[in-house]
Amino acid sequence: VRASAIAQDADQNYDYASNSVVLHLEPGDEVYIKLDGGKAHGGNNNKYSTFSGFIIYAD
């Protein structure tokens, strides 16, 4: 499963974006963020990302 997002400039100081995905995972599965094509979110030295995961219910 792949989820992607495209962000635009919000103003001259900050950019922002949001996305979400719901996955059914098995023990040992890995979830990670990968930037395609060597691109980074943010400009200059402002390259920040956050990642959160939650168990909605256990099988």
PDB file of C-alpha atoms in Angstrom:
ATOM      1  CA  VAL A   1       0.000   0.000   0.000  1.00  0.00           C
ATOM      2  CA  ARG A   2       1.288   3.420  -0.847  1.00  0.00           C
ATOM      3  CA  ALA A   3      -0.062   6.811   0.141  1.00  0.00           C
ATOM      4  CA  SER A   4       1.214  10.077  -1.234  1.00  0.00           C
ATOM      5  CA  ALA A   5       0.587  13.785  -0.879  1.00  0.00           C
ATOM      6  CA  ILE A   6       1.527  16.923  -2.745  1.00  0.00           C
ATOM      7  CA  ALA A   7       1.963  20.203  -0.886  1.00  0.00           C
ATOM      8  CA  GLN A   8       2.040  23.785  -2.097  1.00  0.00           C
ATOM      9  CA  ASP A   9       3.326  26.961  -0.466  1.00  0.00           C
ATOM     10  CA  ALA A  10       0.851  28.192   2.151  1.00  0.00           C
ATOM     11  CA  ASP A  11       2.559  31.556   2.426  1.00  0.00           C
ATOM     12  CA  GLN A  12       6.102  32.863   2.163  1.00  0.00           C
ATOM     13  CA  ASN A  13       7.213  31.385   5.488  1.00  0.00           C
ATOM     14  CA  TYR A  14       5.709  27.915   5.877  1.00  0.00           C
ATOM     15  CA  ASP A  15       4.480  24.978   3.816  1.00  0.00           C
ATOM     16  CA  TYR A  16       2.198  22.292   5.162  1.00  0.00           C
ATOM     17  CA  ALA A  17       0.557  19.066   4.085  1.00  0.00           C
ATOM     18  CA  SER A  18      -1.477  16.277   5.593  1.00  0.00           C
ATOM     19  CA  ASN A  19      -2.259  12.701   4.672  1.00  0.00           C
ATOM     20  CA  SER A  20      -3.420   9.477   6.252  1.00  0.00           C
ATOM     21  CA  VAL A  21      -3.639   5.785   5.534  1.00  0.00           C
ATOM     22  CA  VAL A  22      -5.255   2.849   7.350  1.00  0.00           C
ATOM     23  CA  LEU A  23      -3.375  -0.457   7.138  1.00  0.00           C
ATOM     24  CA  HIS A  24      -3.928  -4.003   8.354  1.00  0.00           C
ATOM     25  CA  LEU A  25      -0.489  -5.059   9.591  1.00  0.00           C
ATOM     26  CA  GLU A  26       0.946  -8.378  10.668  1.00  0.00           C
ATOM     27  CA  PRO A  27       3.691  -8.872  13.278  1.00  0.00           C
ATOM     28  CA  GLY A  28       7.029  -7.987  11.686  1.00  0.00           C
ATOM     29  CA  ASP A  29       5.552  -5.594   9.088  1.00  0.00           C
ATOM     30  CA  GLU A  30       7.393  -2.283   8.742  1.00  0.00           C
ATOM     31  CA  VAL A  31       5.915   1.156   8.109  1.00  0.00           C
ATOM     32  CA  TYR A  32       8.112   4.067   7.080  1.00  0.00           C
ATOM     33  CA  ILE A  33       8.229   7.376   5.224  1.00  0.00           C
ATOM     34  CA  LYS A  34      10.166   7.464   1.948  1.00  0.00           C
ATOM     35  CA  LEU A  35      10.863  10.577  -0.113  1.00  0.00           C
ATOM     36  CA  ASP A  36      10.741   9.745  -3.829  1.00  0.00           C
ATOM     37  CA  GLY A  37      13.248  11.125  -6.291  1.00  0.00           C
ATOM     38  CA  GLY A  38      15.561  12.592  -3.658  1.00  0.00           C
ATOM     39  CA  LYS A  39      13.059  15.355  -2.979  1.00  0.00           C
ATOM     40  CA  ALA A  40      12.604  16.802   0.486  1.00  0.00           C
ATOM     41  CA  HIS A  41       9.626  18.533   2.037  1.00  0.00           C
ATOM     42  CA  GLY A  42      10.673  22.005   3.071  1.00  0.00           C
ATOM     43  CA  GLY A  43      13.231  24.432   1.807  1.00  0.00           C
ATOM     44  CA  ASN A  44      16.606  25.701   2.907  1.00  0.00           C
ATOM     45  CA  ASN A  45      17.287  24.200   6.341  1.00  0.00           C
ATOM     46  CA  ASN A  46      13.610  23.722   7.259  1.00  0.00           C
ATOM     47  CA  LYS A  47      13.124  20.036   6.510  1.00  0.00           C
ATOM     48  CA  TYR A  48      10.739  18.571   9.072  1.00  0.00           C
ATOM     49  CA  SER A  49       8.529  15.485   9.011  1.00  0.00           C
ATOM     50  CA  THR A  50       6.386  13.838  11.635  1.00  0.00           C
ATOM     51  CA  PHE A  51       4.987  10.328  11.745  1.00  0.00           C
ATOM     52  CA  SER A  52       2.394   8.869  14.098  1.00  0.00           C
ATOM     53  CA  GLY A  53       0.916   5.393  14.349  1.00  0.00           C
ATOM     54  CA  PHE A  54      -2.034   4.088  16.300  1.00  0.00           C
ATOM     55  CA  ILE A  55      -3.578   0.675  16.908  1.00  0.00           C
ATOM     56  CA  ILE A  56      -7.262   1.025  16.106  1.00  0.00           C
ATOM     57  CA  TYR A  57      -8.011  -2.521  17.254  1.00  0.00           C
ATOM     58  CA  ALA A  58      -6.066  -5.740  17.706  1.00  0.00           C
ATOM     59  CA  ASP A  59      -7.063  -8.900  15.824  1.00  0.00           C
TER      60      ASP A  59
END
